[in-house]
């Protein structure tokens, strides 16, 4: 849309003079309930867009728009930020990002341990092995900036940003070995962090329950974070444990934040496993104490009682050393299988075993297969598949990893609904889907999904805000926009402010709701009416326009070398 201004002045001379000014904007949104992303009370008002920018807010009765939207009865909010997105591959297959755009998400933030750059030949192979295996693409970039620019040039509907992954850095240097990095390797990794931060990375992202990220010790993470801190980046982490060692893992995150002098966030905060549900108060106490001491500690979450990852989270890290091929080879050795089976069913504090966190094998759903001959099992529980095969659940899990050629996508029911509600109300909580952004069509039908991919935000606004009144609407919007934008040090986004980029989510607060379920996860949410990204409409009357105006959003260390 081209920037267009027209000023019309009408002067009336009567006992003096007065002028009324009428300005024409590219887009004029009238009579909406403006929730500005600051947490302040909402109000009825108008908002105008010129080009990619919010041009005016308030009572714009005299203004006109080349395009006008009557938002009477609708909520107008800043576009929402997905703090933990795995749309890094799904956007390559389909840049429209439909499952998230239809919830008002206008910024996808990648980088939970793995990032799409910087890449070596070995890490290029590894990156293509972490998805569901159904999306084929060539890696034509090597740097993180190269990947992000590739997406922007290709055309995507949402904005995109990324942390640099600590796991990816380790693969680039140490490989998949279970050992400490050498001094030379550490220097190489720190150099990669420096480059990535200057390219606009948001900071360092880690994922410490999975091999090979599991093999990094605290001092390695501190050293990497010290470099990111020099650029005012953030450390964000899937901690070493969300279960038996949850409190100790939180201590590690706080230690890293303190020693590296860096802001830190806990990815998808949860108390995994019934035996750990009573730890929320202690978690909150630790975070509150750290914040009171001057550390900037925040959290994010998804709005479900089940998580989703792979069967690798049920097997010890040592058996996965060396990457998938070595892992699958070991699982075919009878002696090793016997040892792995014992460790999979034995409580331990040495590694995070999600299999031990579920109450039964019925609470493990297999949703992501790469091998066509196994896809008929999609959506069945591990218990069901084991019964079909007449093998134990543990043996079945090991067999599936070998037969599928992948870690096999798995949903684990681990959390308490009561704790989910309490977490939503935490003042420093933002939200991330921990999922891709796709659509119930094409290549995406070849695998199943967790409903959070289609409903994470809508579930917050519908179930927890409107229906259960866990938090007010203004607070929810703040936690979806202004808060994460502030935490990430993103400029000109996150609030309805004149001069900010025009990322807008316009929805019916009385009807917005998630429709995705664990039985039928690929169902679009309802109630989002219009969405704008950088001033361009990507959702109109609930339907995607096909527009792809998304841009790379860069972190505070970015150095524009153009």
Coordinates of C-alpha atoms in Angstrom, one line a residue, residues 114-456:
X114 CA 18.6 -25.1 17.9
X115 CA 18.9 -22.2 15.5
X116 CA 19.0 -22.1 11.7
X117 CA 22.4 -20.5 11.8
X118 CA 25.3 -20.3 12.1
X119 CA 25.7 -23.7 10.3
X120 CA 28.5 -26.0 9.3
X121 CA 28.1 -28.9 7.0
X122 CA 27.5 -31.2 10.0
X123 CA 25.0 -28.9 11.7
X124 CA 23.1 -28.5 8.3
X125 CA 22.5 -32.2 8.4
X126 CA 21.4 -32.0 12.1
X127 CA 19.0 -29.1 11.5
X128 CA 17.2 -31.0 8.9
X129 CA 16.8 -33.9 11.3
X130 CA 15.0 -32.0 14.1
X131 CA 11.8 -31.4 12.3
X132 CA 9.0 -33.9 11.4
X133 CA 11.0 -35.0 8.3
X134 CA 8.2 -34.3 5.9
X135 CA 9.3 -30.8 4.8
X136 CA 12.0 -30.9 2.2
X137 CA 14.2 -27.9 1.6
X138 CA 17.7 -27.0 0.6
X139 CA 19.9 -25.0 3.0
X140 CA 21.3 -22.2 1.0
X141 CA 22.6 -20.1 3.9
X142 CA 25.2 -20.4 6.6
X143 CA 24.6 -17.6 9.0
X144 CA 21.6 -16.9 11.2
X145 CA 21.0 -13.6 9.4
X146 CA 21.2 -15.5 6.1
X147 CA 18.3 -17.8 7.2
X148 CA 16.1 -14.9 8.4
X149 CA 16.8 -12.9 5.3
X150 CA 16.0 -16.0 3.2
X151 CA 12.5 -16.2 4.9
X152 CA 11.9 -12.5 4.4
X153 CA 12.9 -12.6 0.8
X154 CA 10.8 -15.8 0.2
X155 CA 7.8 -14.0 1.7
X156 CA 6.2 -14.7 5.1
X157 CA 3.1 -13.3 6.7
X158 CA 4.5 -12.8 10.3
X159 CA 7.6 -11.0 11.4
X160 CA 10.5 -13.3 12.4
X161 CA 13.3 -13.2 15.0
X162 CA 15.7 -15.7 16.5
X163 CA 18.0 -16.5 19.3
X164 CA 21.3 -18.2 18.5
X165 CA 21.1 -21.8 19.7
X166 CA 23.6 -23.1 22.2
X167 CA 23.1 -26.6 20.9
X168 CA 23.8 -25.5 17.3
X169 CA 27.0 -23.8 18.5
X170 CA 28.1 -27.0 20.2
X171 CA 27.4 -29.1 17.1
X172 CA 29.4 -26.6 15.1
X173 CA 32.5 -27.2 17.2
X174 CA 32.3 -30.2 19.6
X175 CA 29.9 -32.2 17.5
X176 CA 27.7 -34.7 19.3
X177 CA 30.4 -35.9 21.8
X178 CA 29.7 -36.0 25.5
X179 CA 32.7 -33.9 26.7
X180 CA 33.6 -30.4 27.7
X181 CA 34.6 -28.0 24.9
X182 CA 38.3 -27.2 24.6
X183 CA 39.6 -23.7 25.0
X184 CA 39.9 -23.4 21.3
X185 CA 36.4 -24.6 20.7
X186 CA 35.1 -22.2 23.3
X187 CA 36.8 -19.3 21.5
X188 CA 35.2 -20.4 18.2
X189 CA 31.8 -20.6 19.8
X190 CA 32.1 -17.2 21.4
X191 CA 33.1 -15.7 18.0
X192 CA 30.0 -17.2 16.6
X193 CA 27.9 -15.6 19.3
X194 CA 29.5 -12.2 18.6
X195 CA 28.7 -12.5 14.9
X196 CA 25.1 -13.7 15.5
X197 CA 24.5 -10.9 18.0
X198 CA 25.7 -8.3 15.5
X199 CA 23.4 -9.9 12.9
X200 CA 20.5 -9.3 15.3
X201 CA 20.1 -12.4 17.3
X202 CA 18.0 -11.9 20.5
X203 CA 20.5 -13.7 22.6
X204 CA 21.4 -17.3 23.5
X205 CA 18.8 -20.0 23.6
X206 CA 19.5 -23.4 25.2
X207 CA 17.7 -26.7 25.5
X208 CA 19.4 -28.7 28.2
X209 CA 17.4 -31.9 28.4
X210 CA 18.3 -33.1 24.9
X211 CA 21.6 -34.4 23.6
X212 CA 24.0 -32.8 22.7
X213 CA 22.8 -29.6 24.5
X214 CA 22.7 -31.7 27.6
X215 CA 26.5 -32.1 27.5
X216 CA 27.2 -28.4 28.0
X217 CA 28.1 -27.5 31.6
X218 CA 27.2 -24.3 33.4
X219 CA 30.5 -22.6 32.8
X220 CA 30.2 -23.1 29.1
X221 CA 26.8 -21.4 29.1
X222 CA 28.1 -18.6 31.3
X223 CA 30.9 -17.9 28.9
X224 CA 28.6 -17.8 25.9
X225 CA 26.1 -15.6 27.7
X226 CA 28.8 -13.1 28.7
X227 CA 29.3 -12.4 25.0
X228 CA 25.6 -12.0 24.4
X229 CA 25.4 -9.7 27.4
X230 CA 27.9 -7.3 25.8
X231 CA 25.2 -6.7 23.2
X232 CA 22.3 -6.5 25.7
X233 CA 21.0 -9.9 24.6
X234 CA 18.9 -12.3 26.7
X235 CA 19.5 -15.9 27.8
X236 CA 16.4 -18.1 27.4
X237 CA 16.4 -21.7 28.4
X238 CA 14.6 -25.0 28.3
X239 CA 16.2 -25.9 31.7
X240 CA 17.9 -29.2 32.5
X241 CA 14.8 -30.3 34.4
X242 CA 11.2 -29.4 34.7
X243 CA 10.6 -32.3 37.1
X244 CA 12.7 -33.9 39.8
X245 CA 15.5 -31.4 39.5
X246 CA 13.4 -28.4 38.7
X247 CA 14.5 -26.2 41.6
X248 CA 18.2 -27.0 41.0
X249 CA 17.8 -26.2 37.3
X250 CA 16.3 -22.9 38.1
X251 CA 19.2 -22.2 40.4
X252 CA 21.5 -22.8 37.4
X253 CA 19.6 -20.4 35.2
X254 CA 19.7 -17.7 38.0
X255 CA 23.5 -18.4 38.4
X256 CA 24.0 -17.9 34.7
X257 CA 22.0 -14.6 34.7
X258 CA 24.0 -13.4 37.7
X259 CA 27.5 -14.3 36.6
X260 CA 27.0 -13.3 32.9
X261 CA 25.1 -10.2 33.9
X262 CA 22.3 -11.1 31.4
X263 CA 18.5 -11.0 31.4
X264 CA 17.2 -14.6 31.5
X265 CA 13.9 -16.3 30.8
X266 CA 12.6 -19.8 31.5
X267 CA 11.1 -21.4 28.4
X268 CA 7.6 -23.0 28.9
X269 CA 7.7 -23.0 32.7
X270 CA 6.1 -26.1 34.1
X271 CA 6.1 -28.6 37.0
X272 CA 6.3 -31.9 35.0
X273 CA 5.0 -35.0 36.7
X274 CA 2.5 -35.2 39.5
X275 CA 5.2 -35.6 42.2
X276 CA 6.5 -32.2 41.2
X277 CA 3.2 -30.2 41.1
X278 CA 3.8 -28.9 44.6
X279 CA 7.0 -27.1 43.6
X280 CA 5.3 -24.0 42.0
X281 CA 5.5 -21.9 45.2
X282 CA 9.2 -22.6 45.6
X283 CA 9.8 -21.7 41.9
X284 CA 8.0 -18.4 42.4
X285 CA 9.9 -17.7 45.6
X286 CA 13.2 -18.3 43.8
X287 CA 12.3 -16.0 40.9
X288 CA 10.9 -13.3 43.1
X289 CA 14.0 -13.3 45.2
X290 CA 16.3 -13.1 42.2
X291 CA 14.2 -10.2 40.8
X292 CA 14.3 -8.5 44.1
X293 CA 18.1 -8.8 44.1
X294 CA 18.2 -6.9 40.7
X295 CA 18.2 -9.8 38.2
X296 CA 15.8 -9.7 35.3
X297 CA 14.2 -13.1 35.3
X298 CA 11.1 -13.8 33.3
X299 CA 9.1 -16.8 32.1
X300 CA 6.9 -18.0 29.3
X301 CA 4.4 -20.9 28.9
X302 CA 1.9 -22.6 26.7
X303 CA -1.7 -22.9 27.9
X304 CA -2.0 -26.7 28.0
X305 CA -1.4 -29.5 30.5
X306 CA 0.5 -31.6 28.0
X307 CA 3.9 -30.9 26.4
X308 CA 5.2 -32.3 23.1
X309 CA 8.7 -33.3 22.1
X310 CA 10.0 -36.7 21.0
X311 CA 10.8 -40.2 22.4
X312 CA 14.4 -39.0 22.9
X313 CA 13.1 -37.3 26.1
X314 CA 12.3 -40.8 27.4
X315 CA 15.8 -42.2 26.8
X316 CA 19.1 -41.5 28.6
X317 CA 21.4 -38.9 26.9
X318 CA 24.4 -41.3 26.8
X319 CA 22.6 -43.6 24.3
X320 CA 22.1 -40.6 22.0
X321 CA 25.7 -39.5 21.9
X322 CA 27.0 -39.0 18.3
X323 CA 23.6 -38.2 16.8
X324 CA 20.6 -40.1 15.5
X325 CA 22.5 -42.8 13.5
X326 CA 24.6 -43.8 16.5
X327 CA 21.5 -43.7 18.7
X328 CA 19.6 -46.0 16.4
X329 CA 22.6 -48.4 16.0
X330 CA 22.9 -48.7 19.8
X331 CA 19.2 -49.4 20.2
X332 CA 19.6 -52.5 18.0
X333 CA 22.3 -54.0 20.4
X334 CA 20.5 -56.4 22.8
X335 CA 22.8 -55.6 25.7
X336 CA 22.4 -51.9 25.3
X337 CA 18.6 -52.2 24.8
X338 CA 18.4 -54.0 28.2
X339 CA 20.4 -51.2 29.9
X340 CA 18.3 -48.5 28.2
X341 CA 15.0 -50.2 29.1
X342 CA 16.0 -50.3 32.8
X343 CA 17.0 -46.6 32.8
X344 CA 13.8 -45.6 31.1
X345 CA 11.8 -47.1 33.9
X346 CA 14.0 -46.2 36.8
X347 CA 13.5 -42.8 38.6
X348 CA 16.6 -40.7 38.4
X349 CA 17.9 -37.2 39.0
X350 CA 20.7 -37.6 36.5
X351 CA 18.6 -36.8 33.4
X352 CA 15.1 -35.7 32.5
X353 CA 12.9 -38.7 31.8
X354 CA 9.5 -37.6 30.6
X355 CA 8.3 -41.2 30.5
X356 CA 8.6 -41.2 34.3
X357 CA 6.5 -38.0 34.4
X358 CA 3.3 -39.4 32.9
X359 CA 0.9 -41.5 35.1
X360 CA 0.5 -44.2 32.4
X361 CA 1.6 -45.0 28.9
X362 CA -1.9 -43.9 27.8
X363 CA -0.6 -40.4 28.5
X364 CA 2.0 -40.6 25.7
X365 CA 0.5 -39.9 22.3
X366 CA 2.7 -40.6 19.2
X367 CA 2.0 -37.7 16.7
X368 CA 5.0 -37.3 14.4
X369 CA 6.2 -40.1 12.1
X370 CA 8.6 -39.7 9.2
X371 CA 8.2 -43.3 7.8
X372 CA 5.1 -43.6 5.7
X373 CA 4.5 -47.2 6.8
X374 CA 4.2 -46.0 10.4
X375 CA 1.9 -43.0 9.9
X376 CA -1.2 -45.1 10.5
X377 CA -0.1 -45.1 14.2
X378 CA -0.4 -41.3 14.4
X379 CA -2.5 -40.1 17.3
X380 CA -2.4 -43.5 19.1
X381 CA -1.0 -43.8 22.6
X382 CA 2.2 -45.7 23.4
X383 CA 0.0 -48.2 25.3
X384 CA -2.2 -48.8 22.3
X385 CA 0.7 -49.3 19.9
X386 CA 2.4 -51.6 22.4
X387 CA -0.7 -53.7 22.7
X388 CA -1.1 -53.9 18.9
X389 CA 2.5 -55.1 18.6
X390 CA 2.4 -57.3 21.7
X391 CA 5.6 -55.8 23.0
X392 CA 6.2 -53.7 26.2
X393 CA 5.8 -49.9 25.9
X394 CA 9.5 -49.5 26.5
X395 CA 10.5 -52.0 23.8
X396 CA 7.9 -50.4 21.5
X397 CA 9.4 -46.9 22.0
X398 CA 12.9 -48.1 21.2
X399 CA 11.6 -50.0 18.1
X400 CA 9.7 -47.0 16.8
X401 CA 12.8 -44.8 17.0
X402 CA 14.8 -47.3 14.9
X403 CA 12.0 -48.0 12.4
X404 CA 10.9 -44.4 11.9
X405 CA 14.4 -43.0 11.3
X406 CA 13.5 -40.2 13.7
X407 CA 13.0 -39.3 17.4
X408 CA 9.2 -39.7 16.8
X409 CA 7.0 -36.7 17.8
X410 CA 5.3 -37.4 21.2
X411 CA 2.8 -35.7 23.4
X412 CA 3.3 -36.1 27.1
X413 CA 0.5 -35.3 29.6
X414 CA 2.5 -34.0 32.6
X415 CA 1.0 -30.9 34.1
X416 CA -1.8 -29.7 36.5
X417 CA -4.6 -27.5 35.3
X418 CA -4.6 -25.7 38.6
X419 CA -0.9 -24.8 38.2
X420 CA -1.4 -23.7 34.6
X421 CA -3.9 -21.1 35.9
X422 CA -1.6 -19.9 38.6
X423 CA 1.3 -19.5 36.2
X424 CA -0.8 -17.5 33.8
X425 CA -1.3 -14.9 36.6
X426 CA 2.4 -14.5 37.3
X427 CA 3.3 -10.9 36.5
X428 CA 6.4 -11.8 34.4
X429 CA 4.7 -14.5 32.3
X430 CA 4.5 -14.3 28.5
X431 CA 3.5 -17.0 26.1
X432 CA 4.9 -19.3 23.4
X433 CA 3.3 -22.1 21.5
X434 CA 6.4 -24.3 21.4
X435 CA 5.1 -25.4 18.0
X436 CA 5.1 -24.7 14.3
X437 CA 2.6 -22.5 12.4
X438 CA 0.8 -24.4 9.7
X439 CA -2.5 -25.3 8.2
X440 CA -4.7 -28.4 7.8
X441 CA -3.6 -28.9 4.2
X442 CA -0.8 -30.1 2.0
X443 CA 2.4 -31.4 3.6
X444 CA 1.1 -30.6 7.1
X445 CA -1.4 -33.4 6.8
X446 CA 1.4 -35.9 6.8
X447 CA 1.8 -35.6 10.5
X448 CA -0.3 -34.7 13.5
X449 CA 0.3 -31.9 15.9
X450 CA -0.2 -30.6 19.5
X451 CA -3.3 -28.4 19.6
X452 CA -1.1 -25.6 21.0
X453 CA 0.0 -25.0 17.4
X454 CA -3.5 -23.9 16.5
X455 CA -4.9 -22.7 19.8
X456 CA -2.3 -21.4 22.3

